[in-house]
mmCIF file of C-alpha atoms and ligand atoms in Angstrom:
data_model
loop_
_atom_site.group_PDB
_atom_site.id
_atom_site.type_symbol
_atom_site.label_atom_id
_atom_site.label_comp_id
_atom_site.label_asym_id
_atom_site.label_seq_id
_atom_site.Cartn_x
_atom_site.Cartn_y
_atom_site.Cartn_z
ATOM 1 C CA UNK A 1200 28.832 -15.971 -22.232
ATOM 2 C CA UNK A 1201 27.011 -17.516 -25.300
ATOM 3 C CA UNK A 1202 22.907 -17.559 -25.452
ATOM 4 C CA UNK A 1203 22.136 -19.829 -28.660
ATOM 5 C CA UNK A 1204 18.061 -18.902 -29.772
ATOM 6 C CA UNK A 1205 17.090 -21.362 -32.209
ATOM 7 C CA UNK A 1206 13.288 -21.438 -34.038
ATOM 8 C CA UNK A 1207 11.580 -21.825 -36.805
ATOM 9 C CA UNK A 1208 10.386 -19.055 -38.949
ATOM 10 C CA UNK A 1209 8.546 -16.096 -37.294
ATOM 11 C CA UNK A 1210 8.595 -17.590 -33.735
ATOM 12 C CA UNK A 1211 9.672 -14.586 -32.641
ATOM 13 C CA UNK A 1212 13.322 -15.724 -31.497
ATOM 14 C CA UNK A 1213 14.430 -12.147 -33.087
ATOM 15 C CA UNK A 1214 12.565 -9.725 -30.954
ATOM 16 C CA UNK A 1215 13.479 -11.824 -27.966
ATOM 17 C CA UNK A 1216 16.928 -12.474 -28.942
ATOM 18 C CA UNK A 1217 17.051 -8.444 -29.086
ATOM 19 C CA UNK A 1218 15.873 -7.924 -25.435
ATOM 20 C CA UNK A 1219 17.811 -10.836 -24.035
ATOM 21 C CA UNK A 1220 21.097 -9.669 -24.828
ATOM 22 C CA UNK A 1221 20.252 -5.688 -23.865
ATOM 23 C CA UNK A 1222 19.210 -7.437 -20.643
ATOM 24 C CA UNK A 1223 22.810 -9.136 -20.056
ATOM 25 C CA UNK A 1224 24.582 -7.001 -21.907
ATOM 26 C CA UNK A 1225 25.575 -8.559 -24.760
ATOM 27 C CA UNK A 1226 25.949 -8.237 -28.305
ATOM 28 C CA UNK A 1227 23.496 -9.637 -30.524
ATOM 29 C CA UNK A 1228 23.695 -11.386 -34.338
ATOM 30 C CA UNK A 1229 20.215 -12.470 -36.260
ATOM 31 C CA UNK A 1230 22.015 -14.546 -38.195
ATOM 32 C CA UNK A 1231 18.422 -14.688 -40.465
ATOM 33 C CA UNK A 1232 20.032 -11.493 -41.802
ATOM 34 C CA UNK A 1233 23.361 -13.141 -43.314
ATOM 35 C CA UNK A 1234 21.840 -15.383 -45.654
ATOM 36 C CA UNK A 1235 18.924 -12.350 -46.072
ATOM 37 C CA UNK A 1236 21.797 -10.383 -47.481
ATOM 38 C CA UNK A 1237 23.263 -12.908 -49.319
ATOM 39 C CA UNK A 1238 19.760 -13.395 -50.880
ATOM 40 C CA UNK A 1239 19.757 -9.683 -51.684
ATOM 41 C CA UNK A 1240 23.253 -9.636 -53.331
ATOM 42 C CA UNK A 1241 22.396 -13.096 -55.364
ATOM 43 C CA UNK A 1242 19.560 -11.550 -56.878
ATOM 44 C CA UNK A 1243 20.680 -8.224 -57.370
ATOM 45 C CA UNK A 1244 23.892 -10.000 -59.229
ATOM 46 C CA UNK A 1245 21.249 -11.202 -61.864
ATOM 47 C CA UNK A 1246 21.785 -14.893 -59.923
ATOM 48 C CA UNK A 1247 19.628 -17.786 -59.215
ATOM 49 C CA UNK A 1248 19.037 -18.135 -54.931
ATOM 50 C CA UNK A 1249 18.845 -21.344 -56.054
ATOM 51 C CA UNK A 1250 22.161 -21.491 -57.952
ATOM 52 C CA UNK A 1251 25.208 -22.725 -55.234
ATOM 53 C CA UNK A 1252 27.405 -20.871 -57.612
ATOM 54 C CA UNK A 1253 25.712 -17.349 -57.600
ATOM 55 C CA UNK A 1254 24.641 -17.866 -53.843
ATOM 56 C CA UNK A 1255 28.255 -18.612 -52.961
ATOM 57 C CA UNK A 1256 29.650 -16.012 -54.518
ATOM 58 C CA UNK A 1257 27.270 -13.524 -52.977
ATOM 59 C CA UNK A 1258 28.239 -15.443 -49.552
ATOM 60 C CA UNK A 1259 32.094 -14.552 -50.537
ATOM 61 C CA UNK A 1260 31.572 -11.029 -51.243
ATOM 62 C CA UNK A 1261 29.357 -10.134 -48.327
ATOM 63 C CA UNK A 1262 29.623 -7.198 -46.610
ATOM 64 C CA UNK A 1263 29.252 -7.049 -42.632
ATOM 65 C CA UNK A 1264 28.423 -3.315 -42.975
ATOM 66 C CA UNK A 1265 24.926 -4.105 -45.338
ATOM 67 C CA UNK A 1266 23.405 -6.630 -42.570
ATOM 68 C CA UNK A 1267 21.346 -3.662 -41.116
ATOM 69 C CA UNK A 1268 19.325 -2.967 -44.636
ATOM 70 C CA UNK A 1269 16.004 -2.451 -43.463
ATOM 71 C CA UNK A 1270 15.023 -4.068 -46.618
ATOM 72 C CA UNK A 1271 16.659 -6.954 -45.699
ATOM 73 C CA UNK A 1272 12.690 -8.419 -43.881
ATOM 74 C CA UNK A 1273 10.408 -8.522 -46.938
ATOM 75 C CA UNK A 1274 8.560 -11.647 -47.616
ATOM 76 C CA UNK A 1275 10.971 -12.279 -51.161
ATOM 77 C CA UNK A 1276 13.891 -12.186 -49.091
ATOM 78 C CA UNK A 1277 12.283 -14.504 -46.313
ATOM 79 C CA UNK A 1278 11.964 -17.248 -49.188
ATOM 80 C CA UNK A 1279 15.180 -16.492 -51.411
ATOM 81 C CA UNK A 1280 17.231 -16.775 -47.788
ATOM 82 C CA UNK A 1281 16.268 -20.276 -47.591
ATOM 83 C CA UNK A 1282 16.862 -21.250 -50.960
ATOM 84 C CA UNK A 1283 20.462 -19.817 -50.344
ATOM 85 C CA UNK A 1284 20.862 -21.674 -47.101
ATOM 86 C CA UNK A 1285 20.362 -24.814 -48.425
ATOM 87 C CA UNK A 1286 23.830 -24.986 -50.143
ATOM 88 C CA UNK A 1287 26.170 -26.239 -47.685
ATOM 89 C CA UNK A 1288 29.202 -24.753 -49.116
ATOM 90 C CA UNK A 1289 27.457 -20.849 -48.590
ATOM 91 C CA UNK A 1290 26.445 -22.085 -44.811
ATOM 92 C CA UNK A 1291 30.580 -23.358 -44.751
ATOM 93 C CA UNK A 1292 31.171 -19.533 -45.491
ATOM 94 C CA UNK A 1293 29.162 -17.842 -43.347
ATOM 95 C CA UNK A 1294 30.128 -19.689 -39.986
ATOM 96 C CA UNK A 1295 33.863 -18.274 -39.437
ATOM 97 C CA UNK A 1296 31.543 -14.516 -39.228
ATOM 98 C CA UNK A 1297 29.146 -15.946 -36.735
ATOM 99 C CA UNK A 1298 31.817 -17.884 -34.605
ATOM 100 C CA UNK A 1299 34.107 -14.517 -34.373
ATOM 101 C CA UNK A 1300 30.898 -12.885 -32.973
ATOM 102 C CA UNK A 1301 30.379 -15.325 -30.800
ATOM 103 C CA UNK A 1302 33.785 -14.463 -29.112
ATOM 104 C CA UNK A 1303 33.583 -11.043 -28.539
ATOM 105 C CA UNK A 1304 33.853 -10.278 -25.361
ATOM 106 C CA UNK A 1305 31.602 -9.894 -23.270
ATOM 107 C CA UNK A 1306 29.192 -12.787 -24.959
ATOM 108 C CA UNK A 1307 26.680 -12.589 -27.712
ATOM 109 C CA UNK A 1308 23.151 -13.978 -27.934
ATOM 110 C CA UNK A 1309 22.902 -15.358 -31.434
ATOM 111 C CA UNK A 1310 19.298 -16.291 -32.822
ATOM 112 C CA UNK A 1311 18.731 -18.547 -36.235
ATOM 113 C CA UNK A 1312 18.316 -22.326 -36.948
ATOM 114 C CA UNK A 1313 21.159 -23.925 -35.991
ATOM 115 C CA UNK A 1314 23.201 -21.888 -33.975
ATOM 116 C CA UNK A 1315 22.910 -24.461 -30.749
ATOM 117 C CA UNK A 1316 23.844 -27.424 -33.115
ATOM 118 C CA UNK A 1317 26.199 -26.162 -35.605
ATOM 119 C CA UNK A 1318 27.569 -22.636 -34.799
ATOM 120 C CA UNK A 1319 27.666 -22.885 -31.101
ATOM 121 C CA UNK A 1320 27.409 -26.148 -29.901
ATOM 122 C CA UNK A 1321 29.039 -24.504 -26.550
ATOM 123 C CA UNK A 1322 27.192 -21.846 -25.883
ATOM 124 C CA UNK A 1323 26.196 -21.604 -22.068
ATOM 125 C CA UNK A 1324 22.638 -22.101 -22.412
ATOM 126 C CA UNK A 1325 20.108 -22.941 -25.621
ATOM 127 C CA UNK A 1326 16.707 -21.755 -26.018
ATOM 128 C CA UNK A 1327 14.441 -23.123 -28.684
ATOM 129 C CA UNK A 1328 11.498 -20.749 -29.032
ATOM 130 C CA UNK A 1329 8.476 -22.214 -31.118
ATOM 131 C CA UNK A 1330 4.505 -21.276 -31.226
ATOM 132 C CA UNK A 1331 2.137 -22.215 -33.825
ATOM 133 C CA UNK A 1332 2.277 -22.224 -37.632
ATOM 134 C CA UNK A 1333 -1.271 -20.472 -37.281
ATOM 135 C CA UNK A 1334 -0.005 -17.909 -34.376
ATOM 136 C CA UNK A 1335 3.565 -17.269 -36.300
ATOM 137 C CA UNK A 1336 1.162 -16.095 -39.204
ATOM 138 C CA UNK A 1337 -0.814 -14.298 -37.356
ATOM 139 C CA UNK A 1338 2.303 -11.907 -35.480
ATOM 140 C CA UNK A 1339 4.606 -11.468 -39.171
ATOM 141 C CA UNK A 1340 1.754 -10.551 -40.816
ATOM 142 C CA UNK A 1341 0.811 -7.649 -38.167
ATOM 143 C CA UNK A 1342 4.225 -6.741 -38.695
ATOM 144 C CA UNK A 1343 4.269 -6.861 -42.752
ATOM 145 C CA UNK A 1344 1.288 -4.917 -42.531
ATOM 146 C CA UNK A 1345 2.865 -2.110 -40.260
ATOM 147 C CA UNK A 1346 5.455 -2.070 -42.791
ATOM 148 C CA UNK A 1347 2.575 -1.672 -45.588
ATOM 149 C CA UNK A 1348 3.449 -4.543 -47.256
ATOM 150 C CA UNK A 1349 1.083 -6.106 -48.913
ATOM 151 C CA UNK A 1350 -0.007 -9.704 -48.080
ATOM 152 C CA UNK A 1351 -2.859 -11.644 -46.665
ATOM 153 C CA UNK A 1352 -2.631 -13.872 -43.482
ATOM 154 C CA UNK A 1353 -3.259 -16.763 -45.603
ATOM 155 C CA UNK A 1354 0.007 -15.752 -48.115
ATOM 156 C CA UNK A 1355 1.983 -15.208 -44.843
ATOM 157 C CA UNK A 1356 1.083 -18.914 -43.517
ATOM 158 C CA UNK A 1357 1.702 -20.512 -46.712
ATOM 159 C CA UNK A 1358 5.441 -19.159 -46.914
ATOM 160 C CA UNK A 1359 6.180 -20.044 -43.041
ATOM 161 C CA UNK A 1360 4.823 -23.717 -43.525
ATOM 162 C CA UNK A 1361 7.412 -23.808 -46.714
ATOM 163 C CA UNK A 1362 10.187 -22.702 -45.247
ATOM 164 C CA UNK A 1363 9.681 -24.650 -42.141
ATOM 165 C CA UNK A 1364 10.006 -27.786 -44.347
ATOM 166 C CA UNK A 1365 13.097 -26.569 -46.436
ATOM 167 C CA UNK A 1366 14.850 -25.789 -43.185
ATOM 168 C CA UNK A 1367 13.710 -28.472 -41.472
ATOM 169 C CA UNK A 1368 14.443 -30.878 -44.513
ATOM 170 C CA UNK A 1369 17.773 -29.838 -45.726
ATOM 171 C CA UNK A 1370 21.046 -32.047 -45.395
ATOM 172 C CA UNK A 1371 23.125 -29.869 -43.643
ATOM 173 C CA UNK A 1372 22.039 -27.882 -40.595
ATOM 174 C CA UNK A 1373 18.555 -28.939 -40.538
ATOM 175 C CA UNK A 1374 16.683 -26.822 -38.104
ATOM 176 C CA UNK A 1375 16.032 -29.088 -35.100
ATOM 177 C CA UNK A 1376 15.572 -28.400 -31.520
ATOM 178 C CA UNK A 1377 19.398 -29.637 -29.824
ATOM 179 C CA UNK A 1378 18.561 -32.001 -27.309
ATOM 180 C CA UNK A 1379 20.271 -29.715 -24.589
ATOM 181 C CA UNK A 1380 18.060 -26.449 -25.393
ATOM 182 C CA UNK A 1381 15.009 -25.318 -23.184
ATOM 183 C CA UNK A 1382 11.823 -25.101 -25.066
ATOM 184 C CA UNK A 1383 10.208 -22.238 -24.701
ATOM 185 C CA UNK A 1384 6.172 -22.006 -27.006
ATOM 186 C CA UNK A 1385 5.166 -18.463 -26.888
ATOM 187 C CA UNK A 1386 1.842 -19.600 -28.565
ATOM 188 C CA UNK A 1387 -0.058 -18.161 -25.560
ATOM 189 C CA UNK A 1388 2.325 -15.294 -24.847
ATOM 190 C CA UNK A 1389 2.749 -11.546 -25.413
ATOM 191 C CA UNK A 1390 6.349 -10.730 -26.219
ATOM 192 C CA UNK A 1391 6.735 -8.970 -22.395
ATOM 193 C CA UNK A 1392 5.337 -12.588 -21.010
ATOM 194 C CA UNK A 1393 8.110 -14.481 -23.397
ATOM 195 C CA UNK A 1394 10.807 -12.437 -22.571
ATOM 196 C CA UNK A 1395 10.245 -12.868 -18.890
ATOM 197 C CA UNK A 1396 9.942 -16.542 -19.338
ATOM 198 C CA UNK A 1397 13.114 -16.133 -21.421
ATOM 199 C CA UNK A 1398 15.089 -14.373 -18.593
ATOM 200 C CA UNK A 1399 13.877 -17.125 -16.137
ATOM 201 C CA UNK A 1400 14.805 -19.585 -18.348
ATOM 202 C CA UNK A 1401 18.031 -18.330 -18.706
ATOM 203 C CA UNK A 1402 19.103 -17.614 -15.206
ATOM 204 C CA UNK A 1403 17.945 -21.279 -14.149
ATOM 205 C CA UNK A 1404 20.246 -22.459 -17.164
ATOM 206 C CA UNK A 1405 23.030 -20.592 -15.539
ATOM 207 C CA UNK A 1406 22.295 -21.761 -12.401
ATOM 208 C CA UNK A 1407 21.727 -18.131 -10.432
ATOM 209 C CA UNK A 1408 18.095 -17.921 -10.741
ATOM 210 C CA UNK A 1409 16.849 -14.756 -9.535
ATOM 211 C CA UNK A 1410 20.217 -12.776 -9.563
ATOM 212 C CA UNK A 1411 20.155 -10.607 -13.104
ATOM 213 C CA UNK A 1412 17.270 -8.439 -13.166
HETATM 214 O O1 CDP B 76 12.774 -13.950 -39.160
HETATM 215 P P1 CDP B 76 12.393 -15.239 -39.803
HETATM 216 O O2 CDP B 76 12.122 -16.301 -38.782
HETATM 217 O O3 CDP B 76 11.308 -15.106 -40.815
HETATM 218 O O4 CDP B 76 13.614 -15.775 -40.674
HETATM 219 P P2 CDP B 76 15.152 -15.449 -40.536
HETATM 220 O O5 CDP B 76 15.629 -15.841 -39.188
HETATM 221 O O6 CDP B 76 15.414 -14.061 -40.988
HETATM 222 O O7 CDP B 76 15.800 -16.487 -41.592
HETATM 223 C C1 CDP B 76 15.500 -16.465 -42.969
HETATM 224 C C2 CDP B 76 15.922 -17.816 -43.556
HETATM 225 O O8 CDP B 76 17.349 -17.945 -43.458
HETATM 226 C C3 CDP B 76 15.372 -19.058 -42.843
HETATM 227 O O9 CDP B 76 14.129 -19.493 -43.356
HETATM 228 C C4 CDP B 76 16.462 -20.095 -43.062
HETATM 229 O O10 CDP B 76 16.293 -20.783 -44.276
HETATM 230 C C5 CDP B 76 17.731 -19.271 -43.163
HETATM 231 N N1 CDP B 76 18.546 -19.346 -41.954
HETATM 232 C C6 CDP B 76 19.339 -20.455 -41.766
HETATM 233 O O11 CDP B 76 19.326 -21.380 -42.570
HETATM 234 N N2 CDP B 76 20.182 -20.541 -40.688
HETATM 235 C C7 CDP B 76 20.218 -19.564 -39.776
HETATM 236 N N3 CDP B 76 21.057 -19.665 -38.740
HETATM 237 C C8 CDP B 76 19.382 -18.427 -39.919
HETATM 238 C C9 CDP B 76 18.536 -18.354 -41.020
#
């Protein structure tokens, strides 16, 4: 079984990608973190994010094993991840990690931007999780400042709005919500409220509403 969470940047998909698969089960990728590390690597190589050869050699050389750096969520690595995923050639390289994931056994819920379109265009059911630009802010900067890493709300909206329009912009992969995915807008929802919507969602998807629980 494949769960495909697509959304743009701080909706949240993580998080509920997280619970969804310890709910069923399964194992679960945040493929954010792939081209995260590959960020990382780039610039700690000296390279240019924005370079397709130093971003694709990063891509190349990554290691599985690094993908749970902690560091991995700062705000730097938010923006130098989507300069790196705009060359097609390091998205070419990461896909053959995220499609072996997405066969182990017994399933996987995978989250990023174009895991229902691109990586997975299979997978059993697609959820495209979105909520405001203003309420996406709002949550990653709560969470920055946990961290106690400093930003204002303002900073925080700023970078979301720009990488929604890279990733929504580039030539290959574009994020975009696959015409066969369930919406689901957590605007107006805590994350216990979206992951029960997300459950329901799912189990009507699969056509046994009502069984998992
Ligand atoms: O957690 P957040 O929504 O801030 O971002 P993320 O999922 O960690 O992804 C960071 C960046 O990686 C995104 O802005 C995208 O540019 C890129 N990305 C992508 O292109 N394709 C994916 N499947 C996942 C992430």
């Amino acid at each position: 079984m494949i769960i495909a969470i697509d959304g743009p940047a701080a909706s949240g998909k993580g998080t509920l990608a997280k619970r969804v698969a310890a709910h069923y089960g399964l194992h679960h990728l945040d493929t954010g973190r792939l081209y995260r590390a590959v960020a990382r690597d780039t610039l700690a190589a000296g390279g240019d994010p924005s370079d397709a050869g130093a971003a694709l050699a990063a891509a190349r050389a990554l290691d599985a094993k690094s993908l749970d750096d902690p560091d991995l969520r700062t705000p730097e690595l938010g923006e130098a991840a989507s300069l790196v995923a705009w060359h097609p050639e390091v998205r070419k390289t990461l896909l053959a990690y995220q499609r072996a994931f997405a066969r182990r056994k017994p399933g996987a819920v995978i989250d990023g931007r174009d895991i229902g379109t691109i990586v997975c265009p299979d997978a059993d059911v697609k959820l495209f999780v979105t909520a405001t630009p203003e309420e996406r802010a709002r949550r990653r900067y709560r969470e920055f400042k946990d961290d106690g890493i400093d930003v204002t709300e303002k900073e925080v909206l700023a970078d979301i709005l720009a990488r929604d329009t890279r990733d929504e912009n580039r030539a290959v992969a574009p994020l975009r919500q696959p015409e066969d995915a369930v919406l689901l807008d957590t605007t107006n929802l805590a994350i216990d409220a979206a992951f029960r919507a997300a459950i329901s969602l799912i189990d009507a998807a699969m056509g046994r509403a009502g069984r998992a629980g």
